[in-house]
Coordinates of C-alpha atoms and ligand atoms in Angstrom, one line a residue:
M19 CA -22.8 4.3 6.1
I20 CA -19.6 6.5 5.0
Y21 CA -16.7 4.2 4.2
L22 CA -13.4 5.9 5.2
D23 CA -11.4 2.8 5.4
N24 CA -10.2 2.6 1.9
A25 CA -6.0 2.0 2.8
A26 CA -7.9 -1.4 4.2
T27 CA -9.6 -2.0 1.4
T28 CA -11.6 0.0 -1.6
K29 CA -15.3 -0.8 -3.3
P30 CA -14.8 -2.8 -6.7
N31 CA -14.8 -0.5 -9.3
E32 CA -18.2 -1.7 -10.8
R33 CA -17.7 -0.6 -14.6
A34 CA -13.9 -2.7 -14.5
M35 CA -16.2 -5.3 -13.2
A36 CA -18.8 -5.1 -15.8
R37 CA -16.2 -4.4 -18.3
A38 CA -14.4 -7.8 -17.4
Q39 CA -17.8 -9.8 -17.0
N40 CA -17.2 -11.6 -19.7
F41 CA -14.6 -13.7 -18.4
I42 CA -16.4 -15.3 -16.3
T43 CA -19.2 -15.7 -18.2
E44 CA -18.1 -16.7 -21.2
R45 CA -14.3 -16.5 -22.1
Y46 CA -14.0 -18.8 -19.4
F47 CA -11.0 -21.1 -20.6
N48 CA -8.0 -22.0 -19.3
P49 CA -5.1 -19.3 -20.7
S50 CA -2.7 -22.0 -21.6
A51 CA -5.1 -24.0 -23.9
K52 CA -4.0 -25.2 -27.1
Y53 CA -7.1 -23.7 -29.0
R54 CA -7.8 -20.3 -30.4
E55 CA -9.9 -19.0 -27.2
G56 CA -7.0 -20.0 -24.7
Y57 CA -4.3 -17.8 -26.8
A58 CA -6.7 -15.5 -27.2
L59 CA -6.7 -14.6 -23.5
Q60 CA -3.0 -15.2 -23.3
S61 CA -3.3 -11.7 -25.4
E62 CA -5.6 -9.7 -23.5
L63 CA -3.1 -10.9 -20.4
K64 CA -0.4 -9.2 -22.3
S65 CA -2.3 -6.4 -22.8
A66 CA -3.5 -5.8 -19.1
R67 CA 0.4 -6.6 -18.3
S68 CA 1.6 -3.6 -20.3
S69 CA -0.7 -1.3 -19.2
L70 CA -0.6 -1.9 -15.7
L71 CA 3.0 -2.1 -16.0
S72 CA 3.6 0.9 -18.6
A73 CA 1.6 3.0 -15.6
V74 CA 4.3 3.2 -13.6
A75 CA 7.1 2.5 -15.4
D76 CA 9.4 1.7 -19.2
P77 CA 8.2 -1.6 -20.1
T78 CA 11.5 -2.2 -22.0
A79 CA 13.1 -2.1 -19.2
F80 CA 10.6 -3.6 -16.7
E81 CA 8.1 -6.2 -16.8
C82 CA 5.8 -7.6 -14.4
V83 CA 4.7 -11.1 -12.5
F84 CA 1.0 -11.4 -11.4
T85 CA 0.5 -12.6 -7.9
S86 CA -2.3 -13.2 -5.5
C87 CA -1.8 -9.8 -4.1
G88 CA 0.4 -7.5 -2.4
T89 CA 1.6 -9.7 0.7
E90 CA 2.5 -12.1 -2.0
S91 CA 4.5 -10.3 -4.3
N92 CA 6.5 -8.8 -0.9
N93 CA 6.8 -12.0 0.3
Q94 CA 8.0 -13.3 -3.5
A95 CA 10.1 -10.7 -3.9
I96 CA 12.0 -10.9 -0.2
F97 CA 12.6 -14.7 0.2
S98 CA 13.5 -14.6 -3.7
L99 CA 16.8 -12.6 -3.7
A100 CA 17.2 -11.4 0.3
R101 CA 19.2 -14.8 1.3
R102 CA 23.1 -13.5 2.3
G103 CA 25.2 -11.2 4.0
N104 CA 22.2 -8.5 5.3
A105 CA 19.0 -7.3 4.7
I106 CA 17.9 -3.9 5.2
T107 CA 13.9 -2.5 6.0
T108 CA 12.3 0.3 7.7
A109 CA 10.6 0.6 10.8
G110 CA 7.4 1.5 9.3
E111 CA 6.7 -1.4 7.0
H112 CA 3.4 -3.1 6.7
S113 CA 3.4 -6.6 8.2
A114 CA 3.7 -8.2 4.4
V115 CA 7.5 -6.8 4.7
S116 CA 8.1 -6.2 8.9
A117 CA 6.8 -9.9 9.4
C118 CA 9.3 -11.7 6.3
F119 CA 12.1 -9.8 7.7
A120 CA 11.0 -11.7 11.2
E121 CA 11.9 -15.0 9.4
L122 CA 14.7 -14.1 7.4
K123 CA 16.4 -13.7 10.8
Q124 CA 14.7 -16.8 11.9
R125 CA 16.5 -18.0 8.9
G126 CA 20.0 -16.7 9.6
V127 CA 19.8 -13.4 7.5
E128 CA 20.9 -10.4 9.5
C129 CA 18.2 -8.0 9.5
R130 CA 18.5 -4.0 10.1
V131 CA 15.5 -1.7 10.2
A132 CA 16.1 1.8 9.5
P133 CA 14.1 4.2 11.8
L134 CA 11.8 6.6 11.1
Q135 CA 11.3 10.5 10.8
R136 CA 8.7 12.0 12.7
D137 CA 7.0 12.9 9.8
G138 CA 6.7 8.9 8.6
R139 CA 9.4 8.6 6.1
V140 CA 12.3 6.6 6.6
D141 CA 15.5 8.7 8.1
V142 CA 17.4 8.7 4.7
E143 CA 20.9 9.0 6.2
K144 CA 20.2 6.2 9.1
L145 CA 19.2 4.1 6.8
L146 CA 22.3 4.6 4.0
S147 CA 25.0 4.2 7.3
L148 CA 23.0 1.0 7.8
V149 CA 24.8 -0.1 4.2
D150 CA 27.7 -2.3 3.9
E151 CA 30.1 -4.2 1.3
K152 CA 27.5 -7.4 2.8
T153 CA 24.2 -6.0 2.3
S154 CA 22.4 -8.0 -0.3
F155 CA 18.9 -6.5 0.2
V156 CA 16.6 -2.7 0.8
S157 CA 12.9 -2.9 1.1
V158 CA 11.7 0.8 1.8
M159 CA 8.1 1.2 1.2
H160 CA 6.7 3.8 -1.0
V161 CA 3.7 5.5 0.7
N162 CA 2.7 4.3 4.3
N163 CA -0.5 2.3 4.9
E164 CA -0.5 4.2 8.1
M165 CA 0.5 7.6 7.9
G166 CA 0.6 8.4 4.2
A167 CA 4.0 9.5 4.4
I168 CA 5.7 9.5 0.7
N169 CA 9.4 7.9 0.7
D170 CA 11.3 9.0 -2.5
I171 CA 12.3 5.6 -3.3
N172 CA 13.7 6.8 -6.6
G173 CA 16.3 8.9 -5.2
I174 CA 17.3 6.3 -2.1
A175 CA 17.4 3.2 -4.6
K176 CA 20.0 5.4 -6.3
R177 CA 22.2 6.6 -3.4
I178 CA 21.9 3.0 -1.6
K179 CA 23.3 1.7 -5.4
A180 CA 26.2 4.5 -5.2
K181 CA 27.1 2.8 -2.5
N182 CA 26.8 -0.7 -3.1
P183 CA 26.0 -1.2 -6.3
R184 CA 24.9 -4.8 -5.7
V185 CA 22.1 -4.4 -3.5
I186 CA 18.4 -5.2 -4.8
F187 CA 16.2 -2.4 -3.9
H188 CA 12.5 -3.6 -3.3
S189 CA 9.7 -1.1 -2.4
D190 CA 5.8 -2.0 -1.2
G191 CA 3.9 0.1 -3.3
V192 CA 0.6 -1.0 -2.5
Q193 CA -0.2 2.5 -1.8
A194 CA 1.6 4.6 -4.2
Y195 CA -0.1 2.7 -7.2
G196 CA -2.8 4.6 -8.9
K197 CA -2.3 7.4 -6.0
I198 CA 0.5 9.4 -6.5
P199 CA 2.2 10.3 -9.4
F200 CA 5.5 8.7 -10.0
K201 CA 7.7 6.7 -12.5
L202 CA 9.8 3.9 -11.2
A203 CA 13.9 4.9 -12.0
K204 CA 16.2 2.2 -13.3
E205 CA 17.4 1.5 -10.0
V206 CA 14.5 0.0 -8.4
D207 CA 14.9 -3.9 -8.9
L208 CA 11.0 -4.8 -7.6
Y209 CA 7.9 -3.1 -6.8
S210 CA 4.5 -4.7 -5.3
V211 CA 1.1 -3.7 -5.8
S212 CA -2.4 -4.7 -5.2
A213 CA -5.8 -4.8 -7.0
H214 CA -7.9 -4.4 -4.0
K215 CA -6.5 -0.8 -2.9
L216 CA -8.0 0.8 -6.3
G217 CA -11.3 -0.9 -7.1
G218 CA -10.0 -4.1 -8.1
L219 CA -10.8 -7.4 -6.3
K220 CA -8.9 -8.6 -3.4
G221 CA -6.5 -11.9 -4.3
V222 CA -4.9 -10.1 -6.9
G223 CA -1.5 -8.7 -7.0
A224 CA 1.8 -8.1 -9.2
L225 CA 5.4 -7.8 -8.3
I226 CA 6.9 -5.3 -11.1
K227 CA 10.6 -6.6 -11.6
R228 CA 13.7 -4.9 -13.8
K229 CA 13.9 -7.4 -16.8
S230 CA 17.3 -7.8 -16.9
L231 CA 16.9 -8.9 -12.5
V232 CA 17.1 -12.8 -12.6
L233 CA 14.5 -14.1 -10.1
P234 CA 14.2 -17.6 -9.1
A235 CA 10.9 -19.2 -9.2
Y236 CA 8.6 -19.3 -6.5
I237 CA 5.9 -21.1 -7.3
Y238 CA 6.5 -24.2 -8.9
G239 CA 4.3 -26.3 -11.7
G240 CA 2.8 -25.8 -15.5
G241 CA 5.3 -22.6 -15.7
Q242 CA 3.1 -19.8 -15.8
E243 CA 3.8 -16.3 -15.3
R244 CA 7.1 -17.5 -17.6
G245 CA 7.9 -19.6 -14.9
L246 CA 8.0 -17.3 -11.8
R247 CA 4.7 -17.9 -10.2
S248 CA 3.1 -21.4 -11.5
G249 CA -0.6 -21.2 -11.0
T250 CA -3.4 -21.3 -14.1
E251 CA -3.9 -17.3 -14.0
N252 CA -7.0 -15.8 -12.9
V253 CA -8.4 -13.6 -15.6
F254 CA -10.9 -12.2 -14.2
G255 CA -8.9 -10.6 -11.4
I256 CA -6.3 -9.9 -13.9
M257 CA -8.9 -8.0 -16.7
S258 CA -10.6 -6.1 -13.8
F259 CA -7.2 -5.2 -12.4
A260 CA -6.1 -3.2 -15.4
Y261 CA -9.3 -1.8 -16.3
A262 CA -9.9 -0.6 -12.7
A263 CA -5.5 1.1 -12.8
E264 CA -6.4 2.5 -16.0
E265 CA -9.2 4.7 -14.5
K266 CA -7.2 5.9 -11.8
F267 CA -4.0 6.8 -13.9
A268 CA -6.3 8.4 -16.5
T269 CA -7.6 11.0 -13.8
L270 CA -4.3 10.8 -11.2
K271 CA -3.8 14.1 -11.1
Q272 CA -7.1 15.9 -10.9
D273 CA -8.1 13.3 -8.2
Y274 CA -4.8 13.8 -6.1
E275 CA -6.2 17.5 -5.8
R276 CA -9.1 16.8 -5.4
I277 CA -8.9 14.4 -2.2
K278 CA -6.2 17.0 -0.9
G279 CA -8.5 19.7 -0.8
Y280 CA -11.0 16.9 1.2
R281 CA -8.2 16.3 3.6
E282 CA -7.4 19.7 4.6
A283 CA -11.4 19.9 4.6
F284 CA -11.2 17.1 7.1
W285 CA -9.1 18.2 9.6
S286 CA -10.6 22.0 9.5
A287 CA -13.8 20.7 10.3
L288 CA -12.1 19.8 13.7
N289 CA -11.3 20.7 17.0
P290 CA -7.7 21.3 17.4
Q291 CA -8.2 20.9 20.9
H292 CA -9.1 17.1 20.4
F293 CA -6.8 15.6 18.3
D294 CA -3.0 15.7 17.2
R295 CA -2.4 15.5 13.3
I296 CA -0.2 13.0 12.8
S297 CA -0.2 12.7 9.3
S298 CA 1.8 15.3 7.6
Q299 CA 0.6 17.9 5.1
E300 CA 3.3 16.2 2.5
G301 CA 1.9 12.9 2.4
S302 CA -0.6 10.9 0.3
P303 CA -4.0 13.0 0.3
Y304 CA -5.3 9.4 0.4
I305 CA -4.1 9.1 4.2
L306 CA -4.8 11.3 7.3
T307 CA -4.1 9.9 10.6
L308 CA -5.1 11.8 13.7
S309 CA -4.7 11.2 17.7
A310 CA -8.1 11.7 19.6
K311 CA -6.5 13.3 22.9
G312 CA -6.7 11.4 26.0
L313 CA -9.1 8.6 24.4
R314 CA -8.7 5.3 22.6
G315 CA -8.7 5.1 19.3
E316 CA -10.5 1.7 19.1
I317 CA -13.2 3.3 21.2
V318 CA -13.3 5.9 18.7
L319 CA -13.9 3.6 15.9
H320 CA -16.6 1.4 17.0
M321 CA -18.6 4.8 18.8
A322 CA -18.4 6.3 15.1
E323 CA -19.3 2.7 13.5
D324 CA -22.2 3.2 15.6
K325 CA -23.5 6.6 14.0
G326 CA -22.4 5.4 10.7
L327 CA -18.8 6.4 9.8
L328 CA -16.4 3.0 9.5
I329 CA -12.4 4.3 9.9
G330 CA -9.5 2.6 11.0
T331 CA -7.3 2.8 13.4
G332 CA -4.5 1.4 11.1
S333 CA -3.6 -1.0 8.9
A334 CA -6.2 -3.6 9.4
C335 CA -3.7 -6.7 8.8
S336 CA -2.1 -5.9 12.2
S337 CA -5.6 -5.9 14.0
N338 CA -4.0 -9.6 15.0
A339 CA -1.0 -7.9 16.8
K340 CA -0.3 -8.6 20.0
T341 CA 0.6 -4.8 21.0
R342 CA -1.8 -2.3 21.6
Y343 CA -0.2 0.5 20.4
N344 CA 0.2 1.8 16.8
K345 CA 3.7 0.7 16.1
V346 CA 4.5 3.3 13.2
V347 CA 3.2 6.5 15.2
L348 CA 5.5 4.9 18.2
A349 CA 8.5 4.4 15.8
M350 CA 7.5 8.5 14.7
G351 CA 9.1 8.9 18.5
Y352 CA 5.2 9.9 19.4
S353 CA 3.7 9.1 23.7
E354 CA 2.0 5.8 23.9
Q355 CA -0.4 8.0 24.8
V356 CA -0.8 9.3 21.3
A357 CA -0.2 6.0 19.8
D358 CA -3.5 4.8 21.8
G359 CA -5.8 7.7 20.0
A360 CA -4.7 7.0 16.7
I361 CA -7.1 6.9 14.5
R362 CA -7.2 6.1 10.2
I363 CA -9.2 8.5 8.3
S364 CA -8.7 7.4 4.4
F365 CA -10.2 8.4 0.9
S366 CA -11.2 7.0 -2.4
T367 CA -11.5 8.5 -5.7
D368 CA -15.4 8.0 -4.7
T369 CA -15.4 9.9 -1.5
T370 CA -17.6 13.0 -2.1
A371 CA -17.3 16.6 -0.5
E372 CA -20.9 15.7 1.2
E373 CA -19.2 12.9 2.7
V374 CA -16.3 14.2 4.2
E375 CA -18.5 17.2 5.6
A376 CA -20.9 14.8 7.4
A377 CA -17.7 12.3 8.1
A378 CA -15.8 15.5 10.3
A379 CA -19.3 15.9 12.2
I380 CA -19.7 12.6 13.3
L381 CA -16.3 12.3 14.7
S382 CA -16.4 15.3 16.2
D383 CA -19.5 14.2 17.7
V384 CA -18.4 10.9 19.0
V385 CA -15.4 12.6 20.8
N386 CA -17.5 15.2 22.2
E387 CA -19.1 12.7 23.8
L388 CA -16.5 10.4 25.0
R389 CA -14.6 13.3 26.4
T390 CA -18.0 14.5 28.7
R391 CA -18.3 10.9 29.7
M392 CA -14.8 10.4 30.3
N393 CA -14.9 14.3 32.1
I394 CA -11.6 15.1 30.2
K395 CA -10.7 19.2 30.1
E396 CA -10.6 21.5 27.6
S397 CA -6.7 22.6 27.8
Ligands
PLP27 N1 1.4 -3.5 1.7 C1 1.0 -2.4 2.1 C2 1.3 -0.9 2.3 C3 -0.5 -2.4 2.3 O1 -1.4 -1.7 2.7 C4 -1.1 -3.7 2.5 C5 -3.1 -3.9 2.5 O2 -3.3 -3.5 3.7 C6 -0.7 -4.9 2.1 C7 0.8 -4.4 1.5 C8 -1.1 -6.2 2.1 O3 -1.5 -6.4 0.7 P1 -2.5 -7.2 0.2 O4 -3.7 -7.1 1.0 O5 -2.9 -7.3 -1.4 O6 -1.7 -9.0 0.3

């Protein structure tokens, strides 16, 4: 089986899991316990926090709150601070942000949505035109989970703050963290990350925040995470997240170039008469979205699965959505037919050149077979 749906989740990093194993078998104590073993865990959590944070931010200016996932980080950021005036997001967001905005609207906050450009990035000028003196909150994702399009969040945050310095700027960094080289600018107030996209476990995340930003408590209880997010810490999950991230950041730049080569090799192996390329070359190399011309992406996905290749048709989290078409592809200005044929191939650092070659061959076979069956003529 070749797994190329790594934007949905990646295989847990076995070295990171083995390294963290002792936090289950021996050091299973409660980090809030008053005996030495408890204190010792606090210092382990502190070093995990500092390594996860310093990989993308200045630890003197930012801090991090551990959460149960990227979705929770987004919810905490949005519902804690987008409470008055108007709040702005983009048409490309993952449901972990867009559903929060739908709920904000129900709660009486005016919500504005900035459109996407043809390459999947937000239209920055249109986004800025939505910002006014009543804007309290703006959320712009860093890397789009469907397209891989990379928004220049530092530049966008700076321009928004120049227009209205009171705006709180949040970014969903779940598909960027550990994959894209960058450091957070001081204008970014909040940044959400998730462990399972880079070899950590599902159910572990963090919300990186500017230290001077006052955030209300989100989950009340024993006062963990400096009172912002109570609940006994998931020590194994957090430690294995930090170990997996450490490896990713150590080889991030080489991996970026290698995976970019795989993405281009994959695309070059396909017949361009049979596919439209939707992801741009400038996007994250980890994600390649294509449209199989005249076919339904979901059918291609199932046939590929039968032949040993696992791919996606877009966000796994929107598979419950009522709409048939990939909403991000539509928001980029493509037709319903192109959106219907969308398939997402997503790589990980574990992907090999041999897998890329074999996967492209399987996809080509599937599409050839379907086109013959449906009698689609070559254009
Ligand atoms: N944001 C983006 C961009 C994602 O791709 C995902 C996961 O698919 C999430 C948020 C949700 O993260 P989690 O699965 O950790 O809740």
